Amino acid sequence: KAYFKLNAAYQATPDVFGYATFSQGFRRGGANGFRALGGKQVSPALRGYQPDSTDNLELGVKGLFLDKRVYLQANVYSIRWKDTQTYFSQDIEGFPVWGTTNGPDALSQGFEWQGRIRLPAGWQLTGASSYTRARWDATKEVCLYANNTECRTYAKGGELGGAPSWKHALGVRWDGATMGVDEMINEGVRRAYLNPDNVLRASVVADPQFERRNTRDNTPAVIHMELVPGNTVEVTVAAKGGGSE
């Protein structure tokens, strides 16, 4: 079977354009691990599940505004599901065996937006929100066993499982850095030791190849930097100047 994608765009201004996209997609079918229990045989319909497919329509706009200080992207979408794959489970002595079945057709609709505002001094404010409403389009009952027991009903208007209806994100970023990490650290040390309220003695000397000359601002700092997995930064500062070098 063939699946198609069509796209159209309109350039309203050099910085703003709109678009419309129609696309189709599918997910493969597969087998479940459900088994006969207590003399009850698994229904043939639950031994596996069939592919499902979607027809997707998206309308959106994106561009730069206010002398390119504001970037905005927004879209609305609709997804029509056919033979929707959904969760099903079997309880075996208190332990769930998870599987998949084909529920009724469904409809997902929603909108998304994200934006960025450039502020003075290299600051940026970013934000994004999305809303999704996903409902069954019909009612269908699916039974685990061939004798029509252990059934589940997917009712018209009921919600599909998955992500929450609303999602939001907000971020702040600063792009005003003009120095490397070492330079930033040394500038911070320099300002701290030259502060009139500082009580610690500047005890670092310049490269002593020819003479031991005090730099008078406690730079260069002794810097140990290590890259490790993760998304956090840990900074440890030890201020010296009580008599040791």
XYZ file of N, CA and C in Angstrom:
735
model
N 0.837 -1.189 0.000
C 0.000 0.000 0.000
C 0.873 1.239 0.000
N 0.488 2.241 -0.761
C 1.251 3.474 -0.853
C 0.753 4.488 0.171
N 1.688 5.262 0.695
C 1.371 6.354 1.607
C 1.946 7.637 1.027
N 1.246 8.750 1.238
C 1.588 9.979 0.540
C 1.872 11.116 1.522
N 2.627 12.098 1.022
C 2.861 13.340 1.741
C 2.826 14.491 0.751
N 2.021 15.509 1.059
C 1.900 16.695 0.221
C 2.179 17.924 1.084
N 2.893 18.884 0.503
C 3.248 20.071 1.267
C 3.120 21.309 0.393
N 2.586 22.382 0.977
C 2.491 23.662 0.286
C 2.927 24.755 1.250
N 3.591 25.783 0.729
C 4.065 26.880 1.566
C 3.829 28.199 0.848
N 3.656 29.255 1.658
C 3.446 30.600 1.103
C 4.344 31.574 1.844
N 5.204 32.284 1.112
C 6.123 33.253 1.699
C 5.421 34.596 1.751
N 4.877 34.945 2.932
C 4.135 36.203 3.062
C 5.062 37.406 3.020
N 6.187 37.317 3.704
C 7.218 38.360 3.695
C 8.565 37.653 3.693
N 9.676 38.368 3.526
C 10.977 37.682 3.586
C 11.227 36.955 4.899
N 10.527 37.344 5.975
C 10.772 36.741 7.282
C 9.637 35.866 7.791
N 8.528 35.805 7.079
C 7.349 35.071 7.568
C 6.781 34.210 6.450
N 6.503 32.935 6.765
C 5.820 32.100 5.782
C 4.860 31.148 6.489
N 3.846 30.729 5.751
C 2.879 29.759 6.237
C 3.001 28.477 5.438
N 2.473 27.401 5.985
C 2.584 26.124 5.298
C 1.386 25.243 5.631
N 1.147 24.277 4.777
C 0.115 23.265 4.976
C 0.700 21.923 4.554
N 0.508 20.908 5.389
C 1.065 19.586 5.108
C -0.002 18.520 5.323
N -0.137 17.640 4.347
C -0.960 16.439 4.496
C -0.035 15.238 4.352
N -0.106 14.326 5.296
C 0.759 13.155 5.235
C 0.010 11.934 5.765
N 0.505 10.779 5.405
C -0.065 9.507 5.861
C 1.047 8.674 6.493
N 0.656 7.854 7.454
C 1.640 7.011 8.110
C 1.009 5.730 8.601
N 1.854 4.816 9.067
C 1.342 3.557 9.580
C 2.324 2.989 10.588
N 1.821 2.090 11.435
C 2.659 1.306 12.335
C 2.409 -0.171 12.051
N 3.473 -0.956 12.102
C 3.361 -2.380 11.805
C 2.560 -3.104 12.871
N 2.022 -4.243 12.479
C 1.379 -5.130 13.434
C 2.402 -6.029 14.099
N 1.932 -6.939 14.939
C 2.856 -7.822 15.639
C 2.117 -8.883 16.422
N 2.841 -9.603 17.264
C 2.273 -10.703 18.053
C 2.282 -10.336 19.534
N 1.324 -10.885 20.281
C 1.251 -10.711 21.727
C 1.743 -11.964 22.443
N 2.104 -11.783 23.708
C 2.575 -12.909 24.514
C 1.518 -13.470 25.447
N 0.246 -13.192 25.187
C -0.818 -13.725 26.032
C -0.884 -15.245 25.887
N -1.326 -15.932 26.962
C -1.404 -17.392 26.899
C -2.682 -17.893 27.559
N -3.026 -19.143 27.212
C -4.217 -19.766 27.786
C -4.048 -19.872 29.305
N -5.167 -19.727 30.014
C -5.110 -19.730 31.476
C -6.388 -20.350 32.024
N -6.223 -21.358 32.889
C -7.388 -21.992 33.510
C -8.330 -22.611 32.504
N -7.796 -23.180 31.436
C -8.636 -23.810 30.422
C -9.241 -22.835 29.436
N -9.001 -21.563 29.591
C -9.545 -20.551 28.674
C -8.494 -20.217 27.618
N -8.892 -20.299 26.363
C -8.003 -20.041 25.247
C -8.031 -18.562 24.863
N -6.865 -18.054 24.481
C -6.784 -16.662 24.059
C -7.538 -16.473 22.751
N -8.318 -15.399 22.678
C -9.061 -15.095 21.463
C -8.099 -14.917 20.287
N -8.443 -15.450 19.115
C -7.570 -15.265 17.945
C -7.242 -13.805 17.673
N -8.199 -12.899 17.988
C -7.964 -11.475 17.715
C -6.903 -10.883 18.624
N -6.624 -11.534 19.788
C -5.635 -11.014 20.742
C -4.298 -11.730 20.652
N -4.192 -12.741 19.805
C -2.888 -13.388 19.637
C -1.913 -12.478 18.918
N -2.433 -11.516 18.224
C -1.613 -10.522 17.543
C -2.427 -9.262 17.343
N -1.842 -8.299 16.676
C -2.544 -7.050 16.377
C -2.159 -6.592 14.984
N -3.081 -5.877 14.358
C -2.930 -5.465 12.969
C -2.274 -4.089 12.865
N -1.745 -3.746 11.691
C -1.214 -2.393 11.509
C -2.313 -1.349 11.691
N -1.920 -0.167 12.129
C -2.851 0.959 12.097
C -2.282 2.032 11.182
N -3.088 3.003 10.822
C -2.650 4.033 9.876
C -3.240 5.373 10.284
N -2.648 6.441 9.760
C -3.094 7.796 10.084
C -3.141 8.657 8.834
N -4.079 9.604 8.853
C -4.119 10.713 7.902
C -3.889 11.984 8.714
N -2.842 12.720 8.396
C -2.420 13.856 9.208
C -2.513 15.158 8.412
N -3.087 16.173 9.027
C -3.171 17.497 8.412
C -2.609 18.525 9.390
N -1.702 19.366 8.912
C -1.080 20.387 9.756
C -1.039 21.712 9.016
N -1.456 22.768 9.704
C -1.385 24.133 9.173
C -0.552 24.960 10.144
N 0.405 25.724 9.622
C 1.268 26.457 10.532
C 1.842 27.711 9.922
N 2.462 28.511 10.788
C 3.136 29.729 10.384
C 4.394 29.853 11.226
N 5.437 30.397 10.657
C 6.672 30.646 11.397
C 7.363 31.855 10.800
N 8.076 32.580 11.645
C 8.770 33.737 11.122
C 9.374 34.610 12.196
N 10.016 35.688 11.749
C 10.664 36.669 12.609
C 9.880 37.964 12.576
N 9.743 38.599 13.753
C 8.953 39.814 13.871
C 9.716 40.851 14.696
N 9.226 42.106 14.669
C 9.786 43.198 15.468
C 11.298 43.318 15.255
N 11.637 43.555 14.000
C 13.038 43.722 13.622
C 13.857 42.485 13.985
N 13.259 41.311 13.810
C 13.881 40.005 14.022
C 14.240 39.726 15.489
N 13.662 40.502 16.402
C 13.901 40.239 17.818
C 12.999 39.138 18.360
N 11.897 38.870 17.646
C 10.935 37.859 18.088
C 10.800 36.785 17.014
N 10.977 35.524 17.432
C 10.730 34.379 16.544
C 9.504 33.636 17.054
N 8.597 33.295 16.160
C 7.366 32.602 16.543
C 7.057 31.500 15.545
N 6.703 30.339 16.076
C 6.248 29.223 15.255
C 4.991 28.659 15.901
N 3.926 28.509 15.112
C 2.664 28.006 15.650
C 1.989 27.126 14.606
N 1.286 26.095 15.057
C 0.576 25.225 14.128
C -0.608 24.566 14.816
N -1.565 24.179 14.004
C -2.693 23.359 14.437
C -2.655 22.078 13.624
N -3.161 20.977 14.201
C -3.085 19.711 13.490
C -4.281 18.822 13.821
N -4.504 17.877 12.930
C -5.561 16.880 13.100
C -5.019 15.539 12.604
N -5.201 14.496 13.405
C -4.735 13.154 13.039
C -5.912 12.196 13.132
N -6.259 11.573 12.023
C -7.306 10.553 12.011
C -6.663 9.173 12.015
N -6.988 8.390 13.040
C -6.428 7.056 13.212
C -7.417 6.006 12.717
N -6.896 4.991 12.033
C -7.710 3.853 11.596
C -7.138 2.582 12.219
N -8.008 1.771 12.846
C -7.585 0.535 13.539
C -6.504 0.841 14.589
N -6.765 1.821 15.402
C -5.771 2.370 16.333
C -5.186 1.307 17.256
N -3.866 1.188 17.272
C -3.198 0.299 18.223
C -3.242 0.922 19.611
N -3.613 0.111 20.598
C -3.706 0.593 21.963
C -3.327 -0.520 22.925
N -3.176 -0.191 24.212
C -2.683 -1.142 25.199
C -3.755 -2.146 25.603
N -3.306 -3.354 25.903
C -4.154 -4.393 26.487
C -3.242 -5.239 27.369
N -3.791 -5.825 28.423
C -2.942 -6.602 29.330
C -3.678 -7.840 29.826
N -2.891 -8.819 30.231
C -3.412 -10.056 30.821
C -2.823 -10.191 32.222
N -3.659 -10.520 33.187
C -3.203 -10.718 34.557
C -2.954 -12.199 34.800
N -1.713 -12.535 35.146
C -1.359 -13.926 35.440
C -0.845 -13.982 36.872
N -1.708 -14.429 37.761
C -1.382 -14.553 39.178
C -0.811 -13.250 39.743
N -1.439 -12.153 39.377
C -1.037 -10.857 39.895
C 0.041 -10.146 39.114
N 0.581 -10.789 38.105
C 1.623 -10.169 37.288
C 1.042 -9.801 35.923
N 1.166 -8.531 35.513
C 0.615 -8.119 34.218
C 1.515 -8.531 33.054
N 0.884 -9.019 32.005
C 1.565 -9.266 30.734
C 1.021 -8.228 29.758
N 1.876 -7.328 29.329
C 1.427 -6.226 28.496
C 1.428 -6.617 27.024
N 0.411 -6.127 26.329
C 0.293 -6.395 24.904
C -0.407 -5.249 24.202
N -0.818 -5.503 22.978
C -1.423 -4.476 22.128
C -2.634 -5.067 21.432
N -3.631 -4.234 21.221
C -4.792 -4.629 20.436
C -5.186 -3.477 19.535
N -6.108 -3.732 18.630
C -6.621 -2.676 17.763
C -7.945 -2.184 18.305
N -7.975 -0.942 18.736
C -9.204 -0.324 19.191
C -9.972 0.252 18.017
N -10.986 1.059 18.300
C -11.737 1.701 17.211
C -10.932 2.834 16.584
N -11.479 3.413 15.537
C -10.852 4.585 14.943
C -10.855 5.723 15.963
N -9.963 6.686 15.769
C -9.831 7.770 16.736
C -9.456 9.063 16.022
N -9.587 10.160 16.770
C -9.240 11.476 16.234
C -8.422 12.242 17.271
N -7.253 12.736 16.846
C -6.415 13.593 17.692
C -6.362 14.978 17.064
N -6.563 15.994 17.896
C -6.493 17.369 17.428
C -5.727 18.202 18.445
N -5.048 19.230 17.988
C -4.332 20.061 18.931
C -3.612 21.207 18.257
N -2.863 21.937 19.081
C -2.048 23.027 18.558
C -0.754 23.098 19.355
N 0.248 23.717 18.747
C 1.563 23.891 19.362
C 2.082 25.283 19.016
N 2.856 25.849 19.907
C 3.559 27.080 19.583
C 4.877 27.112 20.349
N 5.833 27.774 19.770
C 7.094 28.044 20.450
C 7.638 29.364 19.965
N 8.320 30.053 20.864
C 8.811 31.368 20.496
C 10.075 31.727 21.236
N 10.713 32.789 20.743
C 11.952 33.283 21.338
C 11.973 34.794 21.230
N 12.313 35.460 22.333
C 12.428 36.912 22.356
C 13.864 37.269 22.720
N 14.510 38.060 21.881
C 15.863 38.528 22.177
C 15.775 39.809 23.006
N 16.381 39.771 24.184
C 16.373 40.908 25.091
C 17.743 41.584 25.078
N 17.855 42.768 25.657
C 19.162 43.444 25.689
C 20.212 42.639 26.455
N 21.466 42.977 26.219
C 22.621 42.410 26.928
C 22.788 40.912 26.709
N 22.327 40.406 25.552
C 22.552 39.003 25.230
C 21.575 38.016 25.832
N 20.518 38.485 26.478
C 19.547 37.578 27.094
C 18.484 37.156 26.090
N 18.006 35.918 26.258
C 16.907 35.386 25.443
C 15.876 34.743 26.350
N 14.613 34.952 26.033
C 13.509 34.306 26.734
C 12.802 33.385 25.749
N 12.690 32.098 26.089
C 12.044 31.125 25.203
C 10.831 30.514 25.900
N 9.859 30.124 25.113
C 8.665 29.503 25.676
C 7.993 28.607 24.652
N 7.211 27.661 25.140
C 6.489 26.743 24.255
C 5.310 26.158 25.007
N 4.233 25.891 24.283
C 3.059 25.230 24.848
C 2.446 24.330 23.780
N 1.767 23.291 24.225
C 1.054 22.429 23.288
C -0.175 21.858 23.973
N -1.195 21.617 23.186
C -2.443 21.033 23.685
C -2.864 19.933 22.731
N -3.266 18.789 23.276
C -3.726 17.663 22.470
C -5.043 17.135 23.037
N -6.001 16.899 22.153
C -7.270 16.256 22.529
C -7.420 15.023 21.652
N -7.364 13.847 22.266
C -7.429 12.581 21.516
C -8.600 11.752 22.044
N -9.550 11.412 21.171
C -10.762 10.704 21.577
C -11.052 9.559 20.608
N -11.690 8.511 21.142
C -12.179 7.428 20.299
C -13.341 7.923 19.456
N -13.385 7.480 18.189
C -14.443 7.894 17.269
C -15.619 6.933 17.252
N -15.458 5.776 17.886
C -16.508 4.762 17.906
C -16.332 3.920 19.164
N -17.228 2.957 19.353
C -17.167 2.056 20.508
C -16.822 0.649 20.033
N -15.901 -0.005 20.755
C -15.499 -1.358 20.390
C -15.171 -2.136 21.656
N -15.632 -3.376 21.713
C -15.320 -4.257 22.838
C -14.321 -5.313 22.375
N -13.282 -5.503 23.179
C -12.240 -6.486 22.870
C -12.147 -7.452 24.039
N -12.260 -8.769 23.759
C -12.224 -9.787 24.802
C -10.936 -10.596 24.699
N -10.330 -10.848 25.846
C -9.064 -11.565 25.881
C -9.224 -13.030 25.512
N -10.288 -13.677 26.017
C -10.448 -15.117 25.825
C -11.537 -15.419 24.799
N -11.407 -16.598 24.217
C -12.323 -16.997 23.146
C -13.750 -17.181 23.642
N -13.947 -17.374 24.955
C -15.304 -17.514 25.480
C -15.910 -16.163 25.857
N -15.341 -15.081 25.305
C -15.834 -13.715 25.499
C -15.812 -13.271 26.967
N -14.726 -13.578 27.653
C -14.519 -13.088 29.015
C -13.265 -12.229 29.054
N -13.076 -11.535 30.182
C -11.967 -10.589 30.343
C -11.991 -9.577 29.200
N -13.108 -8.845 29.122
C -13.312 -7.905 28.015
C -13.041 -6.466 28.461
N -12.681 -5.652 27.497
C -12.492 -4.227 27.733
C -13.211 -3.463 26.637
N -13.922 -2.404 27.048
C -14.675 -1.603 26.095
C -14.000 -0.257 25.888
N -13.716 0.062 24.660
C -13.194 1.375 24.288
C -14.390 2.187 23.785
N -14.840 3.139 24.598
C -16.103 3.829 24.340
C -15.888 5.097 23.513
N -16.823 5.377 22.634
C -16.779 6.585 21.823
C -16.712 7.812 22.728
N -15.791 8.697 22.412
C -15.612 9.899 23.218
C -14.612 9.728 24.349
N -14.194 8.478 24.619
C -13.207 8.243 25.658
C -11.823 8.685 25.220
N -10.959 8.977 26.183
C -9.628 9.473 25.881
C -8.673 8.345 25.534
N -7.814 8.598 24.555
C -6.707 7.692 24.282
C -5.639 7.893 25.353
N -4.936 6.811 25.710
C -3.839 6.952 26.655
C -2.646 7.621 26.015
N -1.750 8.121 26.857
C -0.547 8.738 26.318
C -0.156 9.985 27.064
N 0.331 10.969 26.330
C 0.867 12.188 26.927
C -0.252 13.033 27.522
N 0.066 13.922 28.495
C -0.941 14.808 29.081
C -1.486 15.784 28.050
N -2.684 16.314 28.304
C -3.323 17.233 27.358
C -2.495 18.492 27.142
N -1.994 19.070 28.244
C -1.219 20.306 28.153
C 0.244 20.055 28.493
N 1.123 20.731 27.793
C 2.548 20.735 28.117
C 3.075 22.159 27.927
N 3.915 22.594 28.865
C 4.459 23.944 28.801
C 5.969 23.906 29.068
N 6.673 24.859 28.522
C 8.112 24.988 28.774
C 8.485 26.458 28.740
N 9.399 26.850 29.617
C 9.873 28.226 29.685
C 11.376 28.205 29.969
N 12.125 29.023 29.272
C 13.562 29.018 29.462
C 14.164 30.406 29.325
N 15.310 30.584 29.957
C 16.076 31.825 29.863
C 17.497 31.468 29.452
N 18.053 32.230 28.536
C 19.394 31.947 28.036
C 20.183 33.243 27.905
N 21.461 33.141 28.175
C 22.339 34.305 28.018
C 23.427 33.974 27.012
N 23.520 34.800 25.967
C 24.505 34.603 24.913
C 25.540 35.717 24.887
N 25.711 36.391 26.009
C 26.588 37.555 26.008
C 28.022 37.263 26.391
N 28.405 36.004 26.474
C 29.776 35.680 26.893
C 30.785 36.123 25.832
N 31.826 36.820 26.287
C 32.897 37.250 25.381
C 34.241 36.661 25.790
N 34.239 35.794 26.828
C 35.476 35.195 27.322
C 35.308 33.692 27.445
N 36.435 32.994 27.459
C 36.423 31.573 27.727
C 36.277 31.314 29.221
N 36.160 30.027 29.592
C 35.952 29.669 30.995
C 37.133 30.120 31.849
N 38.359 29.850 31.410
C 39.531 30.259 32.182
C 39.558 31.774 32.372
N 39.239 32.491 31.306
C 39.238 33.956 31.400
C 38.175 34.446 32.375
N 36.999 33.820 32.347
C 35.935 34.208 33.282
C 36.371 33.991 34.725
N 36.979 32.825 34.995
C 37.409 32.514 36.365
C 38.454 33.513 36.831
N 39.434 33.800 35.995
C 40.489 34.734 36.390
C 39.955 36.149 36.561
N 38.988 36.540 35.748
C 38.398 37.863 35.916
C 37.633 37.942 37.231
N 36.934 36.854 37.596
C 36.241 36.831 38.877
C 37.203 36.907 40.053
N 38.315 36.163 39.964
C 39.329 36.213 41.024
C 39.919 37.617 41.112
N 40.220 38.206 39.958
C 40.819 39.545 39.934
C 39.900 40.560 40.621
N 38.613 40.529 40.285
C 37.685 41.490 40.885
C 37.535 41.255 42.385
N 37.531 39.983 42.791
C 37.353 39.675 44.209
C 38.549 40.148 45.030
N 39.758 39.905 44.559
C 40.946 40.249 45.352
C 41.270 41.734 45.296
N 40.753 42.447 44.286
C 40.953 43.890 44.222
C 39.826 44.655 44.897
N 38.821 43.920 45.373
C 37.723 44.569 46.086
C 38.245 45.176 47.386
N 37.898 46.414 47.682
C 38.414 47.048 48.905
C 38.065 46.300 50.186
N 37.005 45.523 50.195
C 36.596 44.787 51.399
C 37.305 43.442 51.532
N 38.115 43.073 50.565
C 38.805 41.783 50.635
C 39.883 41.804 51.722
N 39.918 40.749 52.562
C 40.909 40.683 53.639
C 41.988 39.647 53.350
N 41.880 38.941 52.232
C 42.864 37.911 51.900
C 44.031 38.524 51.118
N 45.224 37.986 51.369
C 46.425 38.506 50.738
C 46.628 37.891 49.353
N 46.953 38.706 48.375
C 47.305 38.205 47.044
C 48.678 37.554 47.130
N 48.711 36.242 46.859
C 49.955 35.505 47.097
C 50.457 34.738 45.892
N 49.880 34.994 44.709
C 50.284 34.278 43.501
C 51.324 35.098 42.761
N 52.349 34.401 42.264
C 53.383 35.085 41.501
C 53.245 34.740 40.025
N 53.757 35.635 39.187
C 53.781 35.381 37.748
C 54.790 34.281 37.460
N 54.848 33.873 36.209
C 55.797 32.835 35.805
C 57.184 33.184 36.334
N 57.727 32.372 37.260
C 58.990 32.746 37.930
C 60.239 32.371 37.149
N 60.130 32.297 35.833
C 61.305 31.911 35.053
C 62.455 32.911 35.246
N 62.111 34.198 35.366
C 63.152 35.213 35.525
C 63.119 35.843 36.918
N 61.940 36.115 37.439
C 61.845 36.706 38.767
C 60.508 36.319 39.400
N 60.499 36.276 40.728
C 59.268 35.980 41.453
C 58.548 37.305 41.711
N 57.573 37.605 40.847
C 56.858 38.863 40.953
C 55.389 38.592 41.277
N 54.905 39.157 42.360
C 53.507 38.996 42.772
C 52.606 39.707 41.762
N 51.549 38.993 41.312
C 50.634 39.584 40.331
C 49.697 40.605 40.968
N 49.601 40.599 42.309
C 48.838 41.562 43.093
C 47.324 41.433 42.951
N 46.830 40.448 42.214
C 45.377 40.215 42.154
C 45.039 38.721 42.280
N 46.038 37.950 42.677
C 45.905 36.507 42.923
C 45.595 35.696 41.671
N 45.842 36.243 40.504
C 45.717 35.479 39.264
C 47.127 35.127 38.787
N 47.280 34.074 37.989
C 46.220 33.191 37.485
C 45.733 32.209 38.539
N 44.441 31.927 38.503
C 43.864 30.967 39.438
C 44.314 29.554 39.089
N 44.334 28.683 40.089
C 44.593 27.258 39.860
C 43.251 26.614 39.507
N 43.131 26.139 38.279
C 41.844 25.656 37.761
C 41.942 24.173 37.444
N 41.053 23.410 37.997
C 40.910 22.000 37.648
C 39.509 21.825 37.050
N 39.429 21.357 35.815
C 38.144 21.204 35.135
C 38.021 19.784 34.609
N 36.850 19.167 34.828
C 36.627 17.788 34.393
C 35.251 17.685 33.741
N 35.194 17.085 32.569
C 33.933 16.853 31.864
C 33.395 15.485 32.240
N 32.146 15.449 32.726
C 31.525 14.201 33.160
C 30.143 14.094 32.537
N 29.556 12.883 32.490
C 28.196 12.743 31.948
C 27.195 13.516 32.793
N 26.117 13.971 32.155
C 25.053 14.658 32.874
C 24.785 16.035 32.304
N 23.848 16.744 32.927
C 23.457 18.070 32.440
C 23.516 19.129 33.533
N 24.396 18.919 34.522
C 24.552 19.885 35.600
C 26.017 20.308 35.703
N 26.213 21.438 36.371
C 27.554 21.978 36.581
C 27.783 22.130 38.077
N 28.919 21.683 38.569
C 29.295 21.846 39.971
C 30.574 22.666 40.041
N 30.538 23.725 40.825
C 31.675 24.624 40.965
C 32.100 24.657 42.427
N 33.372 24.398 42.692
C 33.929 24.480 44.039
C 35.007 25.554 44.051
N 34.911 26.488 45.000
C 35.853 27.605 45.082
C 36.573 27.550 46.428
N 37.887 27.642 46.393
C 38.685 27.717 47.607
C 39.517 28.994 47.541
N 39.168 29.981 48.378
C 39.875 31.261 48.367
C 41.128 31.171 49.233
N 42.276 31.440 48.652
C 43.563 31.376 49.360
C 44.075 32.792 49.623
N 45.019 32.893 50.526
C 45.616 34.189 50.783
C 45.913 34.438 52.233
N 45.938 33.396 53.035
C 46.238 33.556 54.444
C 47.715 33.378 54.754
N 48.521 33.314 53.721
C 49.946 33.149 53.946
C 50.555 32.052 53.106
N 49.757 31.143 52.577
C 50.274 30.057 51.742
C 50.122 30.418 50.267
N 50.920 29.767 49.431
C 50.829 29.997 48.001
C 50.233 28.789 47.321
